[in-house]
Coordinates of N, CA and C in Angstrom, one line a residue:
Chain J
E25 N 34.5 2.7 42.2 CA 33.1 2.4 42.6 C 32.9 2.9 44.0
A26 N 31.8 3.6 44.3 CA 31.5 4.2 45.6 C 30.9 3.2 46.5
D27 N 31.2 3.3 47.8 CA 30.6 2.5 48.8 C 29.6 3.5 49.5
I28 N 28.3 3.2 49.4 CA 27.3 4.1 50.0 C 26.3 3.2 50.7
Y29 N 26.0 3.6 51.9 CA 25.2 2.8 52.8 C 23.9 3.5 53.2
Q30 N 22.8 2.7 53.3 CA 21.6 3.3 53.8 C 21.0 2.4 54.9
T31 N 20.5 3.0 55.9 CA 19.8 2.3 57.0 C 18.6 3.1 57.4
P32 N 17.5 2.4 57.8 CA 17.3 1.0 57.6 C 17.0 0.6 56.2
R33 N 17.0 -0.6 55.8 CA 16.6 -1.0 54.5 C 15.1 -1.1 54.3
Y34 N 14.5 -1.4 55.4 CA 13.0 -1.5 55.4 C 12.5 -0.9 56.7
L35 N 11.4 -0.1 56.6 CA 10.9 0.5 57.8 C 9.4 0.6 57.7
V36 N 8.7 0.1 58.7 CA 7.2 0.2 58.8 C 6.9 1.0 60.0
I37 N 6.2 2.1 59.9 CA 6.0 3.0 61.0 C 4.6 3.6 61.0
G38 N 4.2 4.0 62.1 CA 2.8 4.6 62.2 C 2.8 6.0 61.9
T39 N 1.6 6.5 61.5 CA 1.4 7.9 61.2 C 1.8 8.8 62.4
G40 N 2.4 9.9 62.1 CA 2.8 10.9 63.1 C 4.1 10.7 63.7
K41 N 4.8 9.6 63.5 CA 6.1 9.4 64.0 C 7.2 10.2 63.3
K42 N 8.2 10.5 64.0 CA 9.4 11.2 63.4 C 10.4 10.1 63.0
I43 N 10.9 10.2 61.8 CA 11.9 9.2 61.4 C 13.1 9.9 60.7
T44 N 14.2 9.2 60.8 CA 15.4 9.6 60.1 C 16.0 8.5 59.3
L45 N 16.1 8.7 58.0 CA 16.8 7.8 57.1 C 18.2 8.1 57.0
E46 N 19.1 7.1 57.3 CA 20.5 7.4 57.3 C 21.2 7.1 55.9
C47 N 22.1 7.9 55.6 CA 22.9 7.7 54.3 C 24.4 8.1 54.6
S48 N 25.3 7.2 54.3 CA 26.7 7.4 54.5 C 27.5 6.9 53.3
Q49 N 28.5 7.6 53.0 CA 29.4 7.2 51.9 C 30.8 7.3 52.3
T50 N 31.7 6.4 51.9 CA 33.0 6.3 52.4 C 34.1 6.7 51.3
M51 N 33.6 7.3 50.3 CA 34.5 7.7 49.2 C 34.9 9.1 49.2
G52 N 34.4 9.9 50.2 CA 34.8 11.3 50.2 C 34.2 12.1 49.1
H53 N 33.1 11.6 48.5 CA 32.4 12.4 47.5 C 31.8 13.7 48.1
D54 N 31.9 14.8 47.3 CA 31.4 16.1 47.8 C 29.9 16.2 47.6
K55 N 29.4 15.6 46.6 CA 28.0 15.8 46.3 C 27.1 14.6 46.7
M56 N 26.0 14.9 47.3 CA 25.1 13.8 47.7 C 23.7 14.2 47.4
Y57 N 22.8 13.2 47.2 CA 21.5 13.4 46.7 C 20.5 12.4 47.4
W58 N 19.2 12.8 47.5 CA 18.1 11.9 47.9 C 17.1 11.9 46.8
Y59 N 16.7 10.7 46.4 CA 15.7 10.5 45.4 C 14.5 9.8 46.0
Q60 N 13.3 10.0 45.5 CA 12.1 9.3 45.9 C 11.6 8.5 44.7
Q61 N 11.3 7.2 44.9 CA 10.9 6.4 43.8 C 9.7 5.6 44.3
D62 N 8.5 5.8 43.7 CA 7.3 5.0 44.0 C 7.4 3.8 43.1
P63 N 6.7 2.7 43.5 CA 6.8 1.4 42.8 C 6.5 1.5 41.4
G64 N 7.4 1.1 40.5 CA 7.2 1.1 39.1 C 7.3 2.4 38.5
M65 N 7.9 3.4 39.2 CA 7.9 4.8 38.7 C 9.4 5.3 38.6
E66 N 9.5 6.4 37.9 CA 10.8 7.0 37.8 C 11.3 7.6 39.1
L67 N 12.6 7.9 39.1 CA 13.1 8.6 40.3 C 12.9 10.1 40.2
H68 N 12.7 10.7 41.4 CA 12.6 12.1 41.4 C 13.5 12.7 42.5
L69 N 14.2 13.7 42.2 CA 15.1 14.3 43.2 C 14.4 15.1 44.2
I70 N 14.6 14.9 45.5 CA 14.0 15.6 46.5 C 14.9 16.5 47.3
H71 N 16.2 16.2 47.4 CA 17.2 17.0 48.1 C 18.6 16.7 47.5
Y72 N 19.5 17.8 47.5 CA 20.8 17.5 47.2 C 21.8 18.4 47.9
S73 N 23.0 18.1 47.9 CA 24.0 18.8 48.7 C 25.3 18.9 47.9
Y74 N 25.9 20.1 47.8 CA 27.2 20.2 47.0 C 28.4 20.0 48.0
G75 N 28.1 20.1 49.3 CA 29.2 19.9 50.2 C 28.7 20.2 51.7
V76 N 29.6 20.2 52.6 CA 29.2 20.4 54.0 C 28.5 21.7 54.1
N77 N 27.4 21.7 54.9 CA 26.6 22.9 55.2 C 25.9 23.4 54.0
S78 N 25.8 22.7 52.9 CA 25.1 23.0 51.7 C 24.0 22.0 51.5
T79 N 22.7 22.5 51.4 CA 21.6 21.7 51.1 C 20.6 22.5 50.2
E80 N 20.0 21.8 49.3 CA 19.1 22.4 48.4 C 17.9 21.4 48.1
K81 N 16.7 22.0 47.9 CA 15.6 21.2 47.5 C 15.6 20.8 46.1
G82 N 15.1 19.6 45.8 CA 15.1 19.2 44.4 C 13.8 19.5 43.7
D83 N 13.6 18.8 42.6 CA 12.5 19.1 41.7 C 11.1 18.7 42.3
L84 N 11.1 17.6 43.1 CA 9.9 17.1 43.7 C 9.8 17.7 45.1
S85 N 8.6 18.3 45.3 CA 8.4 18.9 46.6 C 8.3 17.8 47.7
S86 N 9.0 18.0 48.8 CA 9.0 17.0 49.8 C 8.9 17.7 51.2
E87 N 8.2 17.0 52.1 CA 8.1 17.5 53.5 C 9.2 17.1 54.3
S88 N 10.2 16.4 53.8 CA 11.3 16.0 54.5 C 12.4 17.1 54.6
T89 N 13.3 16.9 55.5 CA 14.5 17.8 55.6 C 15.7 17.0 55.6
V90 N 16.8 17.7 55.3 CA 18.1 17.0 55.3 C 19.2 17.9 56.0
S91 N 20.3 17.3 56.3 CA 21.4 18.1 56.8 C 22.7 17.5 56.3
R92 N 23.8 18.3 56.3 CA 25.1 17.8 55.8 C 26.1 18.5 56.7
I93 N 26.3 17.9 57.8 CA 27.3 18.4 58.8 C 28.7 17.8 58.5
R94 N 28.7 16.6 58.0 CA 29.9 15.9 57.7 C 29.9 15.5 56.2
T95 N 31.0 15.4 55.6 CA 31.0 15.1 54.2 C 30.4 13.7 53.9
E96 N 30.6 12.8 54.8 CA 30.2 11.4 54.5 C 28.8 11.1 54.9
H97 N 28.1 12.0 55.5 CA 26.8 11.7 56.1 C 25.7 12.7 55.6
F98 N 24.6 12.1 55.2 CA 23.5 13.0 54.6 C 22.1 12.4 55.0
P99 N 21.8 12.6 56.3 CA 20.5 12.0 56.7 C 19.3 12.8 56.3
L100 N 18.2 12.1 56.1 CA 16.9 12.6 55.7 C 15.9 12.4 56.9
T101 N 15.2 13.5 57.2 CA 14.3 13.4 58.4 C 12.8 13.8 58.0
L102 N 11.9 13.0 58.4 CA 10.5 13.3 58.3 C 10.0 13.6 59.8
E103 N 9.5 14.8 60.0 CA 9.1 15.1 61.4 C 7.8 14.4 61.8
S104 N 6.9 14.2 60.8 CA 5.6 13.5 61.2 C 5.2 12.7 59.9
A105 N 5.5 11.4 60.0 CA 5.3 10.6 58.8 C 3.8 10.4 58.6
R106 N 3.5 10.4 57.3 CA 2.1 10.1 56.8 C 2.1 9.0 55.8
P107 N 0.9 8.4 55.6 CA 0.8 7.3 54.5 C 1.3 7.8 53.2
S108 N 1.1 9.1 52.8 CA 1.6 9.6 51.5 C 3.1 9.6 51.4
H109 N 3.8 9.4 52.5 CA 5.3 9.3 52.5 C 5.8 7.9 52.1
T110 N 4.9 6.9 52.1 CA 5.2 5.6 51.7 C 5.9 5.5 50.3
S111 N 7.1 5.1 50.3 CA 7.9 5.1 49.0 C 9.2 4.4 49.3
Q112 N 10.0 4.4 48.2 CA 11.4 4.0 48.4 C 12.3 5.3 48.3
Y113 N 13.2 5.4 49.2 CA 14.1 6.5 49.2 C 15.5 6.1 48.9
L114 N 16.1 6.7 47.9 CA 17.4 6.3 47.4 C 18.4 7.4 47.6
C115 N 19.5 7.1 48.2 CA 20.6 8.1 48.4 C 21.7 7.9 47.4
A116 N 22.3 8.9 46.9 CA 23.4 8.8 45.9 C 24.5 9.8 46.2
S117 N 25.7 9.6 45.6 CA 26.8 10.5 45.8 C 27.6 10.6 44.5
S118 N 28.3 11.7 44.3 CA 29.1 11.8 43.1 C 30.3 12.7 43.5
Q119 N 31.3 12.7 42.7 CA 32.5 13.5 43.0 C 32.8 14.4 41.9
G120 N 33.0 15.7 42.2 CA 33.4 16.7 41.3 C 32.6 16.7 40.0
H121 N 33.4 16.7 38.9 CA 32.7 16.7 37.6 C 32.5 15.3 37.0
S122 N 32.6 14.3 37.8 CA 32.4 12.9 37.3 C 31.0 12.6 36.8
Y123 N 30.1 13.4 37.4 CA 28.7 13.3 37.0 C 27.9 12.0 37.3
E124 N 28.6 10.8 37.1 CA 27.8 9.6 37.4 C 27.6 9.6 38.9
Q125 N 26.4 9.2 39.3 CA 26.0 9.1 40.7 C 26.0 7.6 41.1
Y126 N 26.5 7.4 42.3 CA 26.5 6.0 42.8 C 25.4 5.9 43.9
F127 N 24.6 4.9 43.8 CA 23.4 4.8 44.6 C 23.6 3.8 45.8
G128 N 23.0 4.1 46.9 CA 22.9 3.1 48.0 C 21.7 2.1 47.7
P129 N 21.5 1.2 48.6 CA 20.6 0.1 48.3 C 19.1 0.6 48.5
G130 N 18.9 1.8 49.1 CA 17.6 2.3 49.3 C 16.9 1.9 50.6
T131 N 16.0 2.7 51.0 CA 15.1 2.4 52.2 C 13.7 2.4 51.7
R132 N 13.1 1.2 52.0 CA 11.6 1.1 51.6 C 10.8 1.5 52.9
L133 N 10.1 2.6 52.8 CA 9.4 3.1 53.9 C 7.9 2.9 53.7
T134 N 7.3 2.3 54.7 CA 5.8 2.2 54.7 C 5.2 2.9 55.9
V135 N 4.3 3.8 55.7 CA 3.7 4.5 56.8 C 2.3 4.0 56.9
T136 N 1.9 3.5 58.1 CA 0.5 2.9 58.2 C -0.4 3.9 59.0
Chain F
A15 N 12.8 22.3 28.0 CA 13.1 21.6 29.3 C 13.7 20.2 28.9
Q16 N 14.5 19.8 29.9 CA 15.1 18.5 29.7 C 14.1 17.4 29.9
K17 N 14.2 16.3 29.1 CA 13.3 15.2 29.2 C 13.9 13.9 28.7
V18 N 13.6 12.8 29.3 CA 14.1 11.5 28.8 C 12.9 10.6 28.7
T19 N 12.8 10.0 27.5 CA 11.7 9.2 27.2 C 12.1 7.8 26.9
Q20 N 11.6 6.9 27.6 CA 11.8 5.4 27.4 C 10.4 4.9 27.0
A21 N 10.2 4.7 25.8 CA 8.8 4.4 25.3 C 8.4 3.0 25.6
Q22 N 9.4 2.1 25.8 CA 9.1 0.7 26.1 C 8.9 0.6 27.6
T23 N 7.7 0.3 28.0 CA 7.5 0.1 29.5 C 8.0 -1.3 29.9
E24 N 7.7 -2.3 29.2 CA 8.1 -3.7 29.5 C 8.5 -4.4 28.3
I25 N 9.5 -5.2 28.4 CA 9.9 -6.1 27.3 C 10.2 -7.5 27.9
S26 N 9.7 -8.5 27.2 CA 9.9 -9.9 27.6 C 10.6 -10.6 26.5
V27 N 11.7 -11.3 26.8 CA 12.4 -12.1 25.9 C 12.8 -13.4 26.5
V28 N 13.2 -14.3 25.6 CA 13.7 -15.6 26.1 C 15.2 -15.6 26.1
E29 N 15.8 -16.3 27.0 CA 17.3 -16.3 27.1 C 17.9 -16.5 25.7
K30 N 19.0 -15.8 25.5 CA 19.9 -15.8 24.3 C 19.4 -14.9 23.2
E31 N 18.2 -14.4 23.4 CA 17.7 -13.4 22.4 C 18.5 -12.1 22.7
D32 N 18.6 -11.3 21.6 CA 19.2 -9.9 21.7 C 18.0 -9.0 22.0
V33 N 18.3 -8.0 22.7 CA 17.2 -7.0 23.1 C 17.8 -5.6 23.1
T34 N 17.0 -4.6 22.5 CA 17.4 -3.2 22.5 C 16.5 -2.4 23.3
L35 N 17.0 -1.6 24.2 CA 16.2 -0.7 25.0 C 16.4 0.7 24.4
D36 N 15.3 1.4 24.1 CA 15.3 2.7 23.5 C 15.3 3.8 24.5
C37 N 16.0 4.9 24.2 CA 16.1 6.1 25.0 C 16.2 7.3 24.1
V38 N 15.2 8.2 24.2 CA 15.2 9.4 23.5 C 15.3 10.6 24.5
Y39 N 16.1 11.6 24.2 CA 16.2 12.7 25.2 C 16.0 14.0 24.5
E40 N 15.7 15.0 25.3 CA 15.5 16.4 24.9 C 16.3 17.3 25.8
T41 N 17.1 18.1 25.2 CA 17.8 19.2 25.9 C 18.1 20.3 25.0
R42 N 18.2 21.5 25.6 CA 18.6 22.7 24.8 C 20.1 22.9 24.8
D43 N 20.8 22.2 25.6 CA 22.2 22.4 25.7 C 23.0 21.6 24.7
T44 N 24.2 22.1 24.4 CA 25.1 21.4 23.4 C 26.0 20.5 24.2
T45 N 26.2 20.7 25.5 CA 27.0 19.8 26.3 C 26.2 19.2 27.3
Y46 N 26.3 17.9 27.4 CA 25.5 17.1 28.3 C 26.0 15.7 28.5
Y47 N 25.6 15.0 29.5 CA 26.0 13.6 29.7 C 24.7 12.7 29.7
L48 N 24.9 11.5 29.2 CA 23.8 10.5 29.2 C 24.3 9.3 29.9
F49 N 23.4 8.6 30.6 CA 23.7 7.5 31.5 C 22.7 6.4 31.3
W50 N 23.1 5.2 31.6 CA 22.2 4.0 31.8 C 22.5 3.4 33.1
Y51 N 21.4 3.1 33.8 CA 21.5 2.4 35.1 C 20.6 1.2 35.1
K52 N 21.0 0.2 35.9 CA 20.2 -1.0 36.0 C 19.7 -1.1 37.5
Q53 N 18.4 -1.4 37.6 CA 17.9 -1.6 38.9 C 17.3 -3.0 39.1
P54 N 18.1 -4.0 39.6 CA 17.6 -5.3 39.8 C 16.5 -5.4 40.9
P55 N 15.9 -6.5 41.1 CA 14.8 -6.6 42.1 C 15.2 -6.2 43.5
S56 N 16.5 -6.3 43.8 CA 16.9 -5.9 45.1 C 16.8 -4.4 45.4
G57 N 16.7 -3.6 44.3 CA 16.3 -2.2 44.5 C 17.4 -1.2 44.3
E58 N 18.7 -1.6 44.4 CA 19.7 -0.6 44.2 C 19.9 -0.2 42.7
L59 N 20.4 1.0 42.4 CA 20.7 1.3 41.1 C 22.1 1.1 40.8
V60 N 22.4 0.4 39.7 CA 23.8 0.1 39.3 C 24.2 0.9 38.1
F61 N 25.2 1.7 38.2 CA 25.7 2.5 37.1 C 26.3 1.6 36.0
L62 N 25.9 1.8 34.8 CA 26.4 1.0 33.7 C 27.3 1.8 32.8
I63 N 26.9 3.0 32.4 CA 27.7 3.7 31.4 C 27.4 5.2 31.4
R64 N 28.4 6.0 31.1 CA 28.2 7.5 30.9 C 28.8 7.8 29.6
R65 N 28.1 8.7 28.9 CA 28.5 9.1 27.5 C 28.4 10.6 27.5
N66 N 29.4 11.4 27.1 CA 29.2 12.8 26.9 C 28.8 13.2 25.5
S67 N 28.2 14.3 25.4 CA 27.6 14.8 24.1 C 28.7 14.9 23.0
F68 N 30.0 15.0 23.3 CA 31.0 15.2 22.3 C 31.4 13.8 21.7
D69 N 31.0 12.8 22.3 CA 31.5 11.5 21.9 C 30.4 10.6 21.4
E70 N 30.3 10.5 20.1 CA 29.2 9.7 19.5 C 29.7 8.3 19.2
Q71 N 30.9 7.9 19.6 CA 31.4 6.6 19.3 C 30.6 5.6 20.1
N72 N 30.2 4.5 19.4 CA 29.5 3.5 20.1 C 30.5 2.7 21.0
E73 N 29.9 2.1 22.0 CA 30.7 1.4 23.0 C 30.2 0.0 23.2
I74 N 31.1 -0.9 23.4 CA 30.7 -2.3 23.7 C 31.5 -2.7 24.9
S75 N 30.7 -3.4 25.8 CA 31.3 -3.9 27.0 C 30.7 -5.3 27.3
G76 N 31.4 -6.3 26.9 CA 30.9 -7.6 27.0 C 29.7 -7.8 26.1
R77 N 28.6 -8.2 26.8 CA 27.3 -8.4 26.1 C 26.5 -7.1 25.9
Y78 N 27.0 -6.0 26.5 CA 26.3 -4.8 26.4 C 26.9 -3.9 25.3
S79 N 26.1 -3.2 24.6 CA 26.6 -2.2 23.7 C 25.6 -1.0 23.7
W80 N 26.2 0.2 23.4 CA 25.4 1.4 23.4 C 25.6 2.2 22.1
N81 N 24.5 2.7 21.6 CA 24.5 3.4 20.3 C 24.0 4.8 20.6
F82 N 24.9 5.8 20.4 CA 24.5 7.2 20.7 C 24.5 7.9 19.4
Q83 N 23.3 8.5 19.1 CA 23.1 9.3 17.9 C 22.6 10.7 18.2
K84 N 23.4 11.7 18.1 CA 22.9 13.0 18.4 C 21.9 13.5 17.4
S85 N 22.0 13.0 16.1 CA 21.0 13.5 15.1 C 19.6 13.1 15.4
T86 N 19.4 12.0 16.1 CA 18.1 11.6 16.5 C 17.8 11.7 18.0
S87 N 18.8 12.3 18.7 CA 18.7 12.4 20.2 C 18.4 11.1 20.8
S88 N 19.1 10.1 20.4 CA 18.9 8.7 21.0 C 20.1 8.1 21.6
F89 N 19.9 7.3 22.6 CA 21.0 6.6 23.3 C 20.5 5.2 23.6
N90 N 20.5 4.4 22.7 CA 19.9 3.0 22.8 C 20.9 2.0 23.4
F91 N 20.4 1.1 24.1 CA 21.2 0.1 24.8 C 20.8 -1.3 24.4
T92 N 21.8 -2.1 23.9 CA 21.5 -3.4 23.4 C 22.2 -4.5 24.3
I93 N 21.5 -5.5 24.7 CA 22.0 -6.6 25.4 C 22.0 -7.8 24.4
T94 N 23.2 -8.4 24.2 CA 23.3 -9.5 23.2 C 23.3 -10.8 24.0
A95 N 22.6 -11.8 23.5 CA 22.5 -13.1 24.1 C 22.0 -12.9 25.6
S96 N 20.8 -12.4 25.8 CA 20.3 -12.1 27.1 C 20.3 -13.3 28.0
Q97 N 20.5 -13.0 29.3 CA 20.4 -14.0 30.3 C 19.4 -13.6 31.4
V98 N 19.0 -14.6 32.2 CA 18.0 -14.4 33.2 C 18.5 -13.3 34.2
V99 N 19.7 -13.3 34.4 CA 20.3 -12.3 35.4 C 20.2 -10.8 34.9
D100 N 19.8 -10.7 33.6 CA 19.7 -9.4 33.0 C 18.3 -8.8 33.4
S101 N 17.4 -9.6 33.9 CA 16.1 -9.2 34.3 C 16.2 -8.0 35.3
A102 N 15.7 -6.9 35.0 CA 15.8 -5.7 35.8 C 15.0 -4.6 35.2
V103 N 14.9 -3.5 35.9 CA 14.4 -2.2 35.3 C 15.7 -1.4 34.9
Y104 N 15.7 -0.9 33.7 CA 16.8 -0.2 33.1 C 16.3 1.3 32.9
F105 N 17.1 2.2 33.5 CA 16.8 3.6 33.4 C 17.9 4.3 32.5
C106 N 17.4 5.2 31.7 CA 18.2 6.1 30.9 C 18.1 7.5 31.7
A107 N 19.2 8.2 31.7 CA 19.2 9.5 32.4 C 20.1 10.5 31.7
L108 N 19.8 11.8 32.0 CA 20.5 12.9 31.3 C 20.9 13.9 32.4
S109 N 22.1 14.5 32.2 CA 22.6 15.5 33.0 C 23.3 16.6 32.2
E110 N 23.0 17.9 32.5 CA 23.6 18.9 31.8 C 25.0 19.3 32.3
F111 N 25.9 19.6 31.4 CA 27.3 19.9 31.7 C 27.5 21.0 32.6
N112 N 26.7 22.1 32.4 CA 26.9 23.3 33.2 C 26.3 23.3 34.5
Q113 N 25.7 22.2 34.9 CA 25.1 22.2 36.2 C 25.7 21.0 37.0
A114 N 27.0 21.1 37.2 CA 27.7 20.0 37.8 C 27.1 19.6 39.1
G115 N 26.8 18.3 39.2 CA 26.3 17.8 40.5 C 24.8 17.9 40.6
T116 N 24.1 18.6 39.8 CA 22.7 18.6 39.9 C 22.1 17.3 39.5
A117 N 20.8 17.1 39.7 CA 20.2 15.8 39.6 C 20.2 15.3 38.2
L118 N 20.3 14.0 38.1 CA 20.1 13.4 36.8 C 18.6 13.4 36.5
I119 N 18.2 13.6 35.3 CA 16.8 13.5 34.9 C 16.6 12.1 34.3
F120 N 15.8 11.3 35.0 CA 15.6 9.9 34.6 C 14.4 9.7 33.7
G121 N 14.5 8.7 32.9 CA 13.3 8.3 32.2 C 12.5 7.4 33.1
K122 N 11.3 6.9 32.6 CA 10.5 6.1 33.5 C 10.9 4.7 33.6
G123 N 11.9 4.3 32.9 CA 12.4 2.9 33.0 C 11.8 1.9 32.1
T124 N 12.5 0.9 31.7 CA 12.0 -0.2 30.9 C 12.3 -1.5 31.7
T125 N 11.2 -2.2 32.0 CA 11.3 -3.4 32.7 C 11.6 -4.6 31.8
L126 N 12.8 -5.2 31.9 CA 13.2 -6.3 31.1 C 13.0 -7.6 31.8
S127 N 12.3 -8.5 31.2 CA 12.1 -9.9 31.8 C 12.7 -10.9 30.8
V128 N 13.7 -11.6 31.3 CA 14.3 -12.7 30.5 C 13.9 -14.0 31.1
S129 N 13.3 -14.8 30.3 CA 12.9 -16.2 30.8 C 13.8 -17.2 30.3
S130 N 13.9 -18.3 31.0 CA 14.8 -19.4 30.6 C 14.1 -20.4 29.7

């Protein structure tokens, strides 16, 4: 079972602010993912990474950006937060061909 | 295109009832993986099971059991003798074998409420 951490768990921020959502995993998994989930809705992939210095956009268009400088760390950044960014953001990781993804606790973001 | 359908939006049962959550999937590939995840009110997704397309054997884990039928493209999940702690949103998901590490395609989830 993977250990994957996200901070902050909850964030309320004003429009126009720059924010970074942190995600770290301690299992050495090579693949990491960011999903966006609106209340009562399914998850949509917004970013993923196959390894260090590899990042790709997911199926759902997002104004956020990500980086993967270290295997264990996959932060997500919003340069200028807007109310439409209000959502839950879930980070996940997986190893090789195991396919199952292990999720962090999520960050609930509210932009006022 | 890949698609996962969970037709049941919400299910309410009383403790000790058995409940089955339905999942129907669409894929053009012959090799793929299916998953079930549980999302309790705290928000994190908990991995429950993975099944590959080659293995149609049903699986039982405690009060949980899964029925995979390729002929009907279904991967249903049954909870026997439900408990209040089973209350959560349950997601079925699909991943293609040839796209290792790409996103899981999730269904919209089924909210299960178990009352005492």
